[in-house]
Coordinates of C-alpha atoms and ligand atoms in Angstrom, one line a residue:
X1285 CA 29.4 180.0 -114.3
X1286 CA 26.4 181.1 -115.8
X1287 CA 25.4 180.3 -119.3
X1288 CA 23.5 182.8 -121.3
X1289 CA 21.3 182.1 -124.8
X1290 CA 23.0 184.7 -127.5
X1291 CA 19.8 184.6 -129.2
X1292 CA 15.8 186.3 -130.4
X1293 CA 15.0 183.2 -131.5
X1294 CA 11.7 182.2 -129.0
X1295 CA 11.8 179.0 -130.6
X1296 CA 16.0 177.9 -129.5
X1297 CA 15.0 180.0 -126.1
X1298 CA 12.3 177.8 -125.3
X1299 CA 14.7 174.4 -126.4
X1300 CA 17.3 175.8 -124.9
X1301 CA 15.1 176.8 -121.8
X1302 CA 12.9 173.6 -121.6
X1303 CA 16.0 171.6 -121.1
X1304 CA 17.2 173.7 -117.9
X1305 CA 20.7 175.0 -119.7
X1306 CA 20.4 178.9 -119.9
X1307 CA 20.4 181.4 -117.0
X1308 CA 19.2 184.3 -119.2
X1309 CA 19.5 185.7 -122.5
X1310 CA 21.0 188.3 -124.5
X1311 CA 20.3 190.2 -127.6
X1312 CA 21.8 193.0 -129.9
X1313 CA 20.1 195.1 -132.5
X1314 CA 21.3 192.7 -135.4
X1315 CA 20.0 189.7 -133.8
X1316 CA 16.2 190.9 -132.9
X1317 CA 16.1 192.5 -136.6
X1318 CA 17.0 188.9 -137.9
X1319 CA 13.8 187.6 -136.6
X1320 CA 11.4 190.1 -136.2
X1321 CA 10.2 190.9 -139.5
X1322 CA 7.0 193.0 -138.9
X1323 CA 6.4 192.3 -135.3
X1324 CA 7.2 195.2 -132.6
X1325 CA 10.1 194.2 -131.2
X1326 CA 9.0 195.4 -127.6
X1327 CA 6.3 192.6 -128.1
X1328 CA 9.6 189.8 -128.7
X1329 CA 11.3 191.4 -125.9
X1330 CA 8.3 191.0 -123.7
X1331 CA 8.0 187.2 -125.1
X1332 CA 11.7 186.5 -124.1
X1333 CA 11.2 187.7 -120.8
X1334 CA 8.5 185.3 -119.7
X1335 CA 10.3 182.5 -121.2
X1336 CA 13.4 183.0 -118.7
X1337 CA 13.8 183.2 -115.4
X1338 CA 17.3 185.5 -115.5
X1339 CA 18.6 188.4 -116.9
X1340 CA 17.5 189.3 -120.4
X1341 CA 19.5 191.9 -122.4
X1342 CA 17.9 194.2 -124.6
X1343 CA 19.9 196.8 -126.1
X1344 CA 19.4 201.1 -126.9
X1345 CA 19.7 201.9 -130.1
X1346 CA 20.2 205.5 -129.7
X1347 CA 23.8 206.8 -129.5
X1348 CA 23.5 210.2 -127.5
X1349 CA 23.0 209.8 -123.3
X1350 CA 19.6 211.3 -122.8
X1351 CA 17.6 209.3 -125.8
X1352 CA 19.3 205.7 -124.3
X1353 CA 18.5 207.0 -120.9
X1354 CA 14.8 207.2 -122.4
X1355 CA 15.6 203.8 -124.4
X1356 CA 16.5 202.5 -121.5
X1357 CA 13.8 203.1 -119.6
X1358 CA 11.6 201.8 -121.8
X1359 CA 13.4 198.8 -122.2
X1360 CA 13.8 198.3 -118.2
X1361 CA 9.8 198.7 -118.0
X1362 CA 9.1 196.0 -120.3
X1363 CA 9.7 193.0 -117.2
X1364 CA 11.6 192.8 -114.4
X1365 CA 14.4 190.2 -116.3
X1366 CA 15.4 193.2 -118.4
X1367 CA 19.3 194.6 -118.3
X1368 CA 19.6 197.3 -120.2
X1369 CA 22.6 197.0 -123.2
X1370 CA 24.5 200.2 -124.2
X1371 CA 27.6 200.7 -125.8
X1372 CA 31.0 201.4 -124.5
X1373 CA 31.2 204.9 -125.5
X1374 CA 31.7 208.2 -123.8
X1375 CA 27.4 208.6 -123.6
X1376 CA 27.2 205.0 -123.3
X1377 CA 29.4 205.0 -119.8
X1378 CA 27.1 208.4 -118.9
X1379 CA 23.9 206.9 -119.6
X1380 CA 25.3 203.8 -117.7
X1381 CA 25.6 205.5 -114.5
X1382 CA 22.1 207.3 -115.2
X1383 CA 20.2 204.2 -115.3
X1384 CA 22.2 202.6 -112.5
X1385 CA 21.1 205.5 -110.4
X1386 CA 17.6 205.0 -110.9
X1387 CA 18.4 200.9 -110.2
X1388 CA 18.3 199.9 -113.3
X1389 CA 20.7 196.5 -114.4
X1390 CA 23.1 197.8 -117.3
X1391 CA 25.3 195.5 -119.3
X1392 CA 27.9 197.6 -121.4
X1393 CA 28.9 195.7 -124.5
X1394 CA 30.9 196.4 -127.2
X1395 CA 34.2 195.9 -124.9
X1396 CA 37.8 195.0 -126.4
X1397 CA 39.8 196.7 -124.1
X1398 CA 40.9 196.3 -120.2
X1399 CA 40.5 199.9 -120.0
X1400 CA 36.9 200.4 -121.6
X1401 CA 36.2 197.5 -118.6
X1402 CA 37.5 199.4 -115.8
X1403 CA 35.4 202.4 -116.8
X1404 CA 32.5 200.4 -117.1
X1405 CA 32.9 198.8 -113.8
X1406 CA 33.1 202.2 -112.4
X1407 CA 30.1 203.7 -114.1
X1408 CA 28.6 200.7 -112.2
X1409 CA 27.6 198.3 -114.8
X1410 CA 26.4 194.8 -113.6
X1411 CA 28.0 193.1 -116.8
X1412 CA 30.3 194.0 -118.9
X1413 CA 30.4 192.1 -122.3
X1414 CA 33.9 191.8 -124.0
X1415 CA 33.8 190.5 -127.5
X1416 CA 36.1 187.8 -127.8
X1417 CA 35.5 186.0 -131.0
X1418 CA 35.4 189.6 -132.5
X1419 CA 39.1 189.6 -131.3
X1420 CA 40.0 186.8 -132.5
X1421 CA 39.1 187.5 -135.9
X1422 CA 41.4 190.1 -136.2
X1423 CA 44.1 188.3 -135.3
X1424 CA 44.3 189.7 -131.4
X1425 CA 43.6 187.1 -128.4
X1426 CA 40.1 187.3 -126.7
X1427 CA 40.8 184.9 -123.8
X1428 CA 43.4 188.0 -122.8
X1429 CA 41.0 190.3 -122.8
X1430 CA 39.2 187.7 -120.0
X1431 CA 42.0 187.3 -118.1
X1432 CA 43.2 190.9 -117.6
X1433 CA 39.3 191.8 -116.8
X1434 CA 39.4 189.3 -114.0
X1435 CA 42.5 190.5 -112.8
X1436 CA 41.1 193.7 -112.9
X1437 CA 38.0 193.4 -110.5
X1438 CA 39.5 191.0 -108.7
X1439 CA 42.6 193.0 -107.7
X1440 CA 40.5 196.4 -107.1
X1441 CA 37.0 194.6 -105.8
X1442 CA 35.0 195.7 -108.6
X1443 CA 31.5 193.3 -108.6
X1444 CA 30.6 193.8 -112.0
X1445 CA 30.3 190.2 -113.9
X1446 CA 32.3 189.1 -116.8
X1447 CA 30.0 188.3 -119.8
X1448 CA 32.2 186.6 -122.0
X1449 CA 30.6 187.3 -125.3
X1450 CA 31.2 187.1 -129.4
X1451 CA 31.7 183.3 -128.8
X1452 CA 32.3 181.4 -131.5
X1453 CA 32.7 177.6 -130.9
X1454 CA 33.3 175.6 -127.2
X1455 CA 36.7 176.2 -126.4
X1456 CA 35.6 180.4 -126.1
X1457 CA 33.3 178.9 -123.3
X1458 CA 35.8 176.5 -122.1
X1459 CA 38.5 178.8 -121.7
X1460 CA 36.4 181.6 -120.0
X1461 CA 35.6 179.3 -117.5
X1462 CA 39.1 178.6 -117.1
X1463 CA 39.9 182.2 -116.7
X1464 CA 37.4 183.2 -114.4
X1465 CA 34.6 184.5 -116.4
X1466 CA 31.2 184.7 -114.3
X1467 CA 28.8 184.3 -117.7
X1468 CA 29.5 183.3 -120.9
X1469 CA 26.7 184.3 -123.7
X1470 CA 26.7 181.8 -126.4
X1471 CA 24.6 181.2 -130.2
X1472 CA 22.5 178.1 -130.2
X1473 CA 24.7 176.3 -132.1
X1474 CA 27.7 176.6 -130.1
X1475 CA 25.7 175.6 -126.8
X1476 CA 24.7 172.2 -128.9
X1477 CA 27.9 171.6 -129.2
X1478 CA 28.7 171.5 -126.0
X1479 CA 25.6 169.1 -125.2
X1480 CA 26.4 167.0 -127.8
X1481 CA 29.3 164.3 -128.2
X1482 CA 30.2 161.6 -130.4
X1483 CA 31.1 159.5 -127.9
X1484 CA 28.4 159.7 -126.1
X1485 CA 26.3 158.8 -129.2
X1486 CA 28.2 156.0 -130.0
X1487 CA 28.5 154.5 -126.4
X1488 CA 24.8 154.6 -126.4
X1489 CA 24.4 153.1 -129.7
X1490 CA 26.6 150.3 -128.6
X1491 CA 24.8 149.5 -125.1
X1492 CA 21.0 149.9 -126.9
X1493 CA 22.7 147.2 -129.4
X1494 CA 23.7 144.9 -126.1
X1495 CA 20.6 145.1 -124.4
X1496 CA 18.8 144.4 -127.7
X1497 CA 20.7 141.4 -127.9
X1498 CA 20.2 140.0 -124.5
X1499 CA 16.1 139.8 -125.0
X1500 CA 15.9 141.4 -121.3
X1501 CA 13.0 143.8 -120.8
X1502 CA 13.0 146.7 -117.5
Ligands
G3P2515 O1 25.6 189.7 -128.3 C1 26.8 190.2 -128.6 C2 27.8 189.3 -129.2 O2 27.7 188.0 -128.6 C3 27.9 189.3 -130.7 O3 28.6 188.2 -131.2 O4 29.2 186.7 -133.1 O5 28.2 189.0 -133.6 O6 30.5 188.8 -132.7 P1 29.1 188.2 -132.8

């Protein structure tokens, strides 16, 4: 299972990074304009790139096949980490097998159906991203959406990988391991939380206490 950094902050990828828990990164339009203020954004992308050894999303902003096959382009000629992102949408799946042809990486996000999956699996997409929390919020079931995708691929011997995105707190993660998922994209907050445990603190606390009392040194 791979674990991705859902982030363009430099600053959580290099924590995130330093500590040896991310296999790549992805972005999306919103979160690079978060952060960038006036900075180019190809000079953040480029950043990103050198901090991770993996795949690093960066997604088109254009909407019509030839000008994300240009995006796209540019994107994939930033570093050799790059995927190119594009959307699940009739020029999206076009442009997908454009850039595939040319061997370029494409990871087609904005998924919430079975359906938009197969298609992008077929357009040759080496991820597809399905949005689960983005499900969930309006009252559907995101962890479906995994399942039936692994079915999917499984059943018909498709190798695209299953990016389990839109998470929104550790049981998303949890559960897409459970189901199968190959790579799971997750906010810095959320992959915290799956560092971090009370227990853990606590038992700590308690031995430090212990060996404080007994006066030993190491
Ligand atoms: O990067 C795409 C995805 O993870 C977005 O998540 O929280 O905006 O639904 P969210």
């Amino acid at each position: 299972m791979k674990i991705f950094l859902d982030t363009a902050d430099v600053g959580e990828i290099h924590r995130a990074s330093d500590a040896g828990l991310i296999d790549g990164i992805t972005t999306n339009p919103s979160l690079i304009s978060k952060i960038a203020g006036n900075r180019d954004p190809k000079e953040i992308y480029l950043e990103i790139c050198e901090i991770v050894d993996g795949p690093v999303s960066l997604e088109v902003v254009a909407i019509e096949r030839a000008r994300m096959v240009e995006e796209g382009r540019k994107l994939a000629g930033i570093h050799e980490n790059a995927v190119v992102k594009v959307p699940l949408t009739e020029d999206g799946l076009k442009a997908c097998r454009d850039l595939v042809s040319t061997g370029i990486r494409v990871n087609v996000t904005l998924c919430f159906s079975a359906s938009q999956a197969l298609f992008a699996a077929k357009a040759g997409a080496s991820y597809i991203s399905p949005f689960v929390g983005r499900i969930d919020d309006i009252s559907g079931e995101g962890m479906q959406l995994i399942h039936q995708i692994r079915q999917i691929y499984d059943g018909y011997g498709y190798a695209t990988e299953i990016l389990a995105a839109s998470i929104r707190h550790p049981l998303h993660v949890v559960e897409s391991m459970t189901l199968g998922a190959d790579c799971c994209t997750i906010p810095p907050k959320v992959l915290w939380q799956l560092v971090e445990h009370p227990l853990t603190d606590r038992g700590l606390e308690a031995f430090l206490a212990d060996w404080d009392k007994s006066g030993a040194e190491l």
